[in-house]
PDB file of C-alpha atoms and ligand atoms in Angstrom:
ATOM      1  CA  MET A 144       7.528   7.824  -3.719  1.00  0.00           C
ATOM      2  CA  GLY A 145       4.955   6.193  -5.776  1.00  0.00           C
ATOM      3  CA  PRO A 146       2.508   3.450  -5.875  1.00  0.00           C
ATOM      4  CA  PRO A 147       3.517  -0.293  -5.666  1.00  0.00           C
ATOM      5  CA  GLY A 148       5.107  -1.441  -8.854  1.00  0.00           C
ATOM      6  CA  VAL A 149       5.972   1.926 -10.380  1.00  0.00           C
ATOM      7  CA  GLY A 150       9.724   1.144 -10.150  1.00  0.00           C
ATOM      8  CA  LYS A 151      10.784   2.906  -7.030  1.00  0.00           C
ATOM      9  CA  GLY A 152      13.378   0.317  -6.001  1.00  0.00           C
ATOM     10  CA  THR A 153      15.041  -0.052  -9.400  1.00  0.00           C
ATOM     11  CA  GLN A 154      15.233   3.760  -9.926  1.00  0.00           C
ATOM     12  CA  ALA A 155      16.217   4.377  -6.326  1.00  0.00           C
ATOM     13  CA  LYS A 156      19.387   2.225  -6.826  1.00  0.00           C
ATOM     14  CA  GLY A 157      20.293   3.867 -10.311  1.00  0.00           C
ATOM     15  CA  ILE A 158      19.645   7.589  -8.988  1.00  0.00           C
ATOM     16  CA  ALA A 159      21.655   6.836  -5.725  1.00  0.00           C
ATOM     17  CA  GLU A 160      24.612   5.382  -7.701  1.00  0.00           C
ATOM     18  CA  HIS A 161      24.280   8.525 -10.228  1.00  0.00           C
ATOM     19  CA  TYR A 162      24.747  10.839  -7.370  1.00  0.00           C
ATOM     20  CA  GLY A 163      27.140   8.690  -5.240  1.00  0.00           C
ATOM     21  CA  VAL A 164      24.848   8.429  -2.158  1.00  0.00           C
ATOM     22  CA  PRO A 165      23.480   5.237  -0.484  1.00  0.00           C
ATOM     23  CA  ALA A 166      19.948   4.044  -1.468  1.00  0.00           C
ATOM     24  CA  ILE A 167      18.121   3.149   1.697  1.00  0.00           C
ATOM     25  CA  SER A 168      15.094   1.078   1.213  1.00  0.00           C
ATOM     26  CA  THR A 169      12.996   0.190   4.160  1.00  0.00           C
ATOM     27  CA  GLY A 170      11.511  -2.683   2.109  1.00  0.00           C
ATOM     28  CA  ASP A 171      15.020  -4.101   1.339  1.00  0.00           C
ATOM     29  CA  ILE A 172      15.971  -3.722   5.057  1.00  0.00           C
ATOM     30  CA  PHE A 173      12.803  -5.572   6.237  1.00  0.00           C
ATOM     31  CA  ARG A 174      13.164  -8.284   3.559  1.00  0.00           C
ATOM     32  CA  ALA A 175      16.890  -9.169   4.760  1.00  0.00           C
ATOM     33  CA  ASN A 176      15.584  -9.243   8.297  1.00  0.00           C
ATOM     34  CA  VAL A 177      12.877 -11.795   7.106  1.00  0.00           C
ATOM     35  CA  ARG A 178      15.371 -13.749   5.202  1.00  0.00           C
ATOM     36  CA  ASN A 179      17.866 -14.003   8.087  1.00  0.00           C
ATOM     37  CA  GLN A 180      15.076 -14.744  10.589  1.00  0.00           C
ATOM     38  CA  THR A 181      16.164 -12.077  12.929  1.00  0.00           C
ATOM     39  CA  PRO A 182      13.864 -10.978  15.803  1.00  0.00           C
ATOM     40  CA  LEU A 183      12.760  -8.054  13.624  1.00  0.00           C
ATOM     41  CA  GLY A 184      12.245 -10.176  10.638  1.00  0.00           C
ATOM     42  CA  LEU A 185      10.135 -12.681  12.638  1.00  0.00           C
ATOM     43  CA  GLU A 186       7.970  -9.679  13.901  1.00  0.00           C
ATOM     44  CA  VAL A 187       7.471  -8.103  10.361  1.00  0.00           C
ATOM     45  CA  ALA A 188       7.101 -11.129   8.310  1.00  0.00           C
ATOM     46  CA  ARG A 189       3.343 -11.668   8.355  1.00  0.00           C
ATOM     47  CA  ILE A 190       2.660  -7.949   8.083  1.00  0.00           C
ATOM     48  CA  MET A 191       4.814  -7.735   5.016  1.00  0.00           C
ATOM     49  CA  ALA A 192       3.343 -10.972   3.431  1.00  0.00           C
ATOM     50  CA  GLU A 193      -0.278  -9.537   3.716  1.00  0.00           C
ATOM     51  CA  GLY A 194       0.845  -6.182   2.201  1.00  0.00           C
ATOM     52  CA  SER A 195       0.176  -4.106   5.159  1.00  0.00           C
ATOM     53  CA  TYR A 196       2.600  -1.561   6.660  1.00  0.00           C
ATOM     54  CA  VAL A 197       5.073  -2.303   9.471  1.00  0.00           C
ATOM     55  CA  PRO A 198       4.235  -0.031  12.513  1.00  0.00           C
ATOM     56  CA  ASP A 199       5.641   3.449  12.329  1.00  0.00           C
ATOM     57  CA  GLU A 200       7.764   3.168  15.593  1.00  0.00           C
ATOM     58  CA  ILE A 201       9.572   0.160  14.146  1.00  0.00           C
ATOM     59  CA  THR A 202      10.117   1.712  10.824  1.00  0.00           C
ATOM     60  CA  ASP A 203      11.070   5.149  12.086  1.00  0.00           C
ATOM     61  CA  ALA A 204      13.698   3.685  14.414  1.00  0.00           C
ATOM     62  CA  ILE A 205      15.155   1.730  11.537  1.00  0.00           C
ATOM     63  CA  VAL A 206      15.555   4.847   9.356  1.00  0.00           C
ATOM     64  CA  ARG A 207      16.836   6.908  12.179  1.00  0.00           C
ATOM     65  CA  ASP A 208      19.675   4.424  12.908  1.00  0.00           C
ATOM     66  CA  ARG A 209      20.330   3.967   9.161  1.00  0.00           C
ATOM     67  CA  LEU A 210      20.620   7.665   8.586  1.00  0.00           C
ATOM     68  CA  ALA A 211      23.197   7.772  11.341  1.00  0.00           C
ATOM     69  CA  GLU A 212      25.573   5.419   9.715  1.00  0.00           C
ATOM     70  CA  PRO A 213      28.852   6.926   8.371  1.00  0.00           C
ATOM     71  CA  ASP A 214      28.000   6.283   4.702  1.00  0.00           C
ATOM     72  CA  ALA A 215      24.957   8.479   4.786  1.00  0.00           C
ATOM     73  CA  ALA A 216      26.669  11.666   6.354  1.00  0.00           C
ATOM     74  CA  ALA A 217      27.160  13.315   2.861  1.00  0.00           C
ATOM     75  CA  GLY A 218      23.700  12.545   1.554  1.00  0.00           C
ATOM     76  CA  TRP A 219      21.240   9.634   0.743  1.00  0.00           C
ATOM     77  CA  LEU A 220      18.210   8.700  -1.077  1.00  0.00           C
ATOM     78  CA  LEU A 221      15.254   7.104   0.721  1.00  0.00           C
ATOM     79  CA  ASP A 222      13.215   4.528  -1.125  1.00  0.00           C
ATOM     80  CA  GLY A 223       9.809   3.662   0.313  1.00  0.00           C
ATOM     81  CA  TYR A 224      10.057   5.954   3.346  1.00  0.00           C
ATOM     82  CA  PRO A 225       8.053   7.922   4.560  1.00  0.00           C
ATOM     83  CA  ARG A 226       4.756   6.247   3.835  1.00  0.00           C
ATOM     84  CA  THR A 227       2.474   7.675   6.593  1.00  0.00           C
ATOM     85  CA  LEU A 228       1.931  11.016   7.893  1.00  0.00           C
ATOM     86  CA  ALA A 229       3.753  10.086  11.253  1.00  0.00           C
ATOM     87  CA  GLN A 230       6.849   9.040   9.290  1.00  0.00           C
ATOM     88  CA  VAL A 231       6.917  12.440   7.509  1.00  0.00           C
ATOM     89  CA  GLU A 232       6.950  13.967  11.013  1.00  0.00           C
ATOM     90  CA  ALA A 233       9.407  11.471  12.345  1.00  0.00           C
ATOM     91  CA  LEU A 234      11.699  12.169   9.377  1.00  0.00           C
ATOM     92  CA  ASP A 235      11.261  15.991   9.913  1.00  0.00           C
ATOM     93  CA  GLY A 236      12.353  15.552  13.454  1.00  0.00           C
ATOM     94  CA  VAL A 237      15.381  13.447  12.775  1.00  0.00           C
ATOM     95  CA  LEU A 238      16.569  15.859   9.979  1.00  0.00           C
ATOM     96  CA  ALA A 239      15.934  18.960  12.176  1.00  0.00           C
ATOM     97  CA  GLY A 240      18.045  17.350  14.900  1.00  0.00           C
ATOM     98  CA  ALA A 241      20.850  16.826  12.395  1.00  0.00           C
ATOM     99  CA  GLY A 242      20.597  20.201  10.764  1.00  0.00           C
ATOM    100  CA  HIS A 243      19.783  18.480   7.477  1.00  0.00           C
ATOM    101  CA  GLY A 244      16.945  18.819   4.958  1.00  0.00           C
ATOM    102  CA  ILE A 245      15.447  17.090   1.933  1.00  0.00           C
ATOM    103  CA  ASP A 246      16.573  18.407  -1.342  1.00  0.00           C
ATOM    104  CA  ALA A 247      13.775  16.950  -3.470  1.00  0.00           C
ATOM    105  CA  VAL A 248      10.977  14.295  -3.352  1.00  0.00           C
ATOM    106  CA  ILE A 249      10.604  12.227  -6.447  1.00  0.00           C
ATOM    107  CA  SER A 250       7.186  11.085  -7.277  1.00  0.00           C
ATOM    108  CA  LEU A 251       6.883   8.419  -9.951  1.00  0.00           C
ATOM    109  CA  VAL A 252       3.559   8.533 -11.553  1.00  0.00           C
ATOM    110  CA  ALA A 253       1.773   5.625 -13.491  1.00  0.00           C
ATOM    111  CA  GLU A 254      -1.836   4.255 -13.801  1.00  0.00           C
ATOM    112  CA  GLU A 255      -2.926   1.753 -11.271  1.00  0.00           C
ATOM    113  CA  ALA A 256      -4.305  -0.841 -13.896  1.00  0.00           C
ATOM    114  CA  HIS A 257      -0.745  -0.778 -15.727  1.00  0.00           C
ATOM    115  CA  LEU A 258       0.947  -1.363 -12.252  1.00  0.00           C
ATOM    116  CA  ILE A 259      -1.120  -4.168 -11.293  1.00  0.00           C
ATOM    117  CA  ASP A 260      -0.108  -6.020 -14.527  1.00  0.00           C
ATOM    118  CA  ARG A 261       3.429  -5.194 -13.882  1.00  0.00           C
ATOM    119  CA  LEU A 262       3.270  -6.562 -10.257  1.00  0.00           C
ATOM    120  CA  LEU A 263       1.631  -9.780 -11.352  1.00  0.00           C
ATOM    121  CA  LYS A 264       4.504 -10.362 -13.878  1.00  0.00           C
ATOM    122  CA  ARG A 265       7.007  -9.531 -11.103  1.00  0.00           C
ATOM    123  CA  ALA A 266       5.354 -12.198  -9.092  1.00  0.00           C
ATOM    124  CA  GLU A 267       5.994 -14.821 -11.622  1.00  0.00           C
ATOM    125  CA  LEU A 268       9.786 -13.705 -12.182  1.00  0.00           C
ATOM    126  CA  GLU A 269      10.820 -12.918  -8.520  1.00  0.00           C
ATOM    127  CA  GLY A 270       8.201 -15.002  -6.427  1.00  0.00           C
ATOM    128  CA  ARG A 271       8.165 -12.077  -3.789  1.00  0.00           C
ATOM    129  CA  ALA A 272       5.829 -13.115  -0.932  1.00  0.00           C
ATOM    130  CA  ASP A 273       3.822  -9.996  -1.331  1.00  0.00           C
ATOM    131  CA  ASP A 274       3.140 -10.007  -4.961  1.00  0.00           C
ATOM    132  CA  ASN A 275      -0.081 -12.036  -5.574  1.00  0.00           C
ATOM    133  CA  ALA A 276      -3.363 -10.744  -6.699  1.00  0.00           C
ATOM    134  CA  GLU A 277      -4.871 -10.447  -3.371  1.00  0.00           C
ATOM    135  CA  THR A 278      -1.922  -8.750  -1.667  1.00  0.00           C
ATOM    136  CA  ILE A 279      -1.354  -6.334  -4.616  1.00  0.00           C
ATOM    137  CA  LYS A 280      -4.987  -5.024  -4.371  1.00  0.00           C
ATOM    138  CA  HIS A 281      -4.338  -4.635  -0.726  1.00  0.00           C
ATOM    139  CA  ARG A 282      -1.051  -2.757  -1.190  1.00  0.00           C
ATOM    140  CA  MET A 283      -2.664  -0.378  -3.595  1.00  0.00           C
ATOM    141  CA  GLU A 284      -5.423   0.260  -1.097  1.00  0.00           C
ATOM    142  CA  VAL A 285      -3.163   1.067   1.676  1.00  0.00           C
ATOM    143  CA  TYR A 286      -1.047   3.176  -0.724  1.00  0.00           C
ATOM    144  CA  ASN A 287      -3.825   5.253  -1.902  1.00  0.00           C
ATOM    145  CA  GLU A 288      -5.168   5.784   1.763  1.00  0.00           C
ATOM    146  CA  ALA A 289      -2.010   6.247   3.811  1.00  0.00           C
ATOM    147  CA  THR A 290       0.765   7.308   1.303  1.00  0.00           C
ATOM    148  CA  ASP A 291      -0.714   9.011  -1.656  1.00  0.00           C
ATOM    149  CA  PRO A 292      -2.069  11.983   0.433  1.00  0.00           C
ATOM    150  CA  LEU A 293       1.647  12.841   1.488  1.00  0.00           C
ATOM    151  CA  ILE A 294       2.500  13.992  -2.036  1.00  0.00           C
ATOM    152  CA  ALA A 295       0.483  17.028  -1.445  1.00  0.00           C
ATOM    153  CA  ILE A 296       2.477  17.807   1.587  1.00  0.00           C
ATOM    154  CA  TYR A 297       5.799  17.624  -0.297  1.00  0.00           C
ATOM    155  CA  ARG A 298       4.163  19.598  -3.094  1.00  0.00           C
ATOM    156  CA  GLU A 299       3.122  22.369  -0.720  1.00  0.00           C
ATOM    157  CA  ARG A 300       6.740  22.377   0.591  1.00  0.00           C
ATOM    158  CA  GLY A 301       7.991  23.040  -3.068  1.00  0.00           C
ATOM    159  CA  LEU A 302      10.019  19.851  -2.885  1.00  0.00           C
ATOM    160  CA  LEU A 303       8.007  17.602  -5.264  1.00  0.00           C
ATOM    161  CA  VAL A 304       9.560  16.537  -8.705  1.00  0.00           C
ATOM    162  CA  GLU A 305       6.936  14.407 -10.613  1.00  0.00           C
ATOM    163  CA  VAL A 306       8.299  12.083 -13.159  1.00  0.00           C
ATOM    164  CA  ASP A 307       6.344   9.734 -15.673  1.00  0.00           C
ATOM    165  CA  GLY A 308       7.046   6.342 -14.439  1.00  0.00           C
ATOM    166  CA  LEU A 309       6.190   4.640 -17.747  1.00  0.00           C
ATOM    167  CA  GLY A 310       9.071   3.557 -20.087  1.00  0.00           C
ATOM    168  CA  THR A 311      12.265   1.645 -19.870  1.00  0.00           C
ATOM    169  CA  VAL A 312      14.431   1.661 -16.695  1.00  0.00           C
ATOM    170  CA  ASP A 313      16.857   3.946 -18.690  1.00  0.00           C
ATOM    171  CA  GLU A 314      14.181   6.274 -19.946  1.00  0.00           C
ATOM    172  CA  VAL A 315      12.616   6.881 -16.482  1.00  0.00           C
ATOM    173  CA  GLY A 316      16.042   7.142 -14.933  1.00  0.00           C
ATOM    174  CA  GLN A 317      17.058   9.793 -17.293  1.00  0.00           C
ATOM    175  CA  ARG A 318      13.903  11.754 -16.821  1.00  0.00           C
ATOM    176  CA  ILE A 319      14.617  11.708 -12.940  1.00  0.00           C
ATOM    177  CA  THR A 320      18.214  12.933 -13.284  1.00  0.00           C
ATOM    178  CA  GLU A 321      17.172  15.607 -15.691  1.00  0.00           C
ATOM    179  CA  ALA A 322      14.460  16.910 -13.533  1.00  0.00           C
ATOM    180  CA  LEU A 323      16.731  16.808 -10.342  1.00  0.00           C
ATOM    181  CA  ASP A 324      19.415  18.537 -12.173  1.00  0.00           C
ATOM    182  CA  ALA A 325      17.108  21.332 -13.223  1.00  0.00           C
ATOM    183  CA  THR A 326      15.980  21.596  -9.574  1.00  0.00           C
ATOM    184  CA  PRO A 327      17.445  24.661  -7.763  1.00  0.00           C
ATOM    185  CA  ALA A 328      20.113  23.667  -5.268  1.00  0.00           C
ATOM    186  CA  ARG A 329      18.907  23.987  -1.436  1.00  0.00           C
TER     187      ARG A 329
HETATM  188  P1  AMP B 202       8.681  -1.942  -0.758  1.00  0.00           P
HETATM  189  O1  AMP B 202       9.781  -2.798  -1.092  1.00  0.00           O
HETATM  190  O2  AMP B 202       9.005  -0.573  -0.376  1.00  0.00           O
HETATM  191  O3  AMP B 202       7.382  -2.227  -1.469  1.00  0.00           O
HETATM  192  O4  AMP B 202       8.234  -2.590   0.695  1.00  0.00           O
HETATM  193  C1  AMP B 202       7.766  -3.893   1.006  1.00  0.00           C
HETATM  194  C2  AMP B 202       6.894  -3.981   2.357  1.00  0.00           C
HETATM  195  O5  AMP B 202       7.833  -3.545   3.432  1.00  0.00           O
HETATM  196  C3  AMP B 202       5.718  -2.914   2.429  1.00  0.00           C
HETATM  197  O6  AMP B 202       4.597  -3.583   1.762  1.00  0.00           O
HETATM  198  C4  AMP B 202       5.543  -2.954   3.991  1.00  0.00           C
HETATM  199  O7  AMP B 202       5.152  -4.228   4.373  1.00  0.00           O
HETATM  200  C5  AMP B 202       6.987  -2.775   4.408  1.00  0.00           C
HETATM  201  N1  AMP B 202       7.607  -1.477   4.403  1.00  0.00           N
HETATM  202  C6  AMP B 202       8.388  -0.876   3.676  1.00  0.00           C
HETATM  203  N2  AMP B 202       8.577   0.477   4.035  1.00  0.00           N
HETATM  204  C7  AMP B 202       7.667   0.760   4.780  1.00  0.00           C
HETATM  205  C8  AMP B 202       7.360   2.030   5.496  1.00  0.00           C
HETATM  206  N3  AMP B 202       7.912   3.060   5.278  1.00  0.00           N
HETATM  207  N4  AMP B 202       6.303   1.830   6.426  1.00  0.00           N
HETATM  208  C9  AMP B 202       5.695   0.753   6.695  1.00  0.00           C
HETATM  209  N5  AMP B 202       6.029  -0.408   6.129  1.00  0.00           N
HETATM  210  C10 AMP B 202       6.984  -0.516   5.174  1.00  0.00           C
END
């Protein structure tokens, strides 16, 4: 978890590879659908371009189906999900049904002003449809309102692993694996 631009996607791929589990990114799944102009893609394109959240029912169904794929049987890393309280509850339900649990919730921390700069630079480099000044501001607001409060839930559950998100990709990645390796096995 972490605010837009903190490096969730990049770190998720590295950490998942390190532990030999798939990185499941709802943002990547939605973007692939938009690119391929699937019915789902056509439904979510506008929502994503304006930086709002895709409705919970759609997102929850995608994650539920993805977690049922064979490659997720021995573990997974979710990137960008859950993002709302309803998604936390939906995930709890899916995991309870499967007899699985969450080992850890990684929270990447960085200052908002720094992240806005980072996102504006990414906009120039990658040209993501949702990386422009107006949308970035909206995404930060949505994050602060809907997602940031979820961190407290996972902290209360004793699952939160907070990591400083500032630094090179390798530095932050190392911090995460060190913190996870120091976390008691569940
Ligand atoms: P991301 O790549 O994680 O920043 O996600 C890009 C966009 O996909 C978000 O701004 C949302 O529009 C949508 N999205 C990704 N994950 C979720 C989620 N868990 N709930 C709702 N919308 C999501």
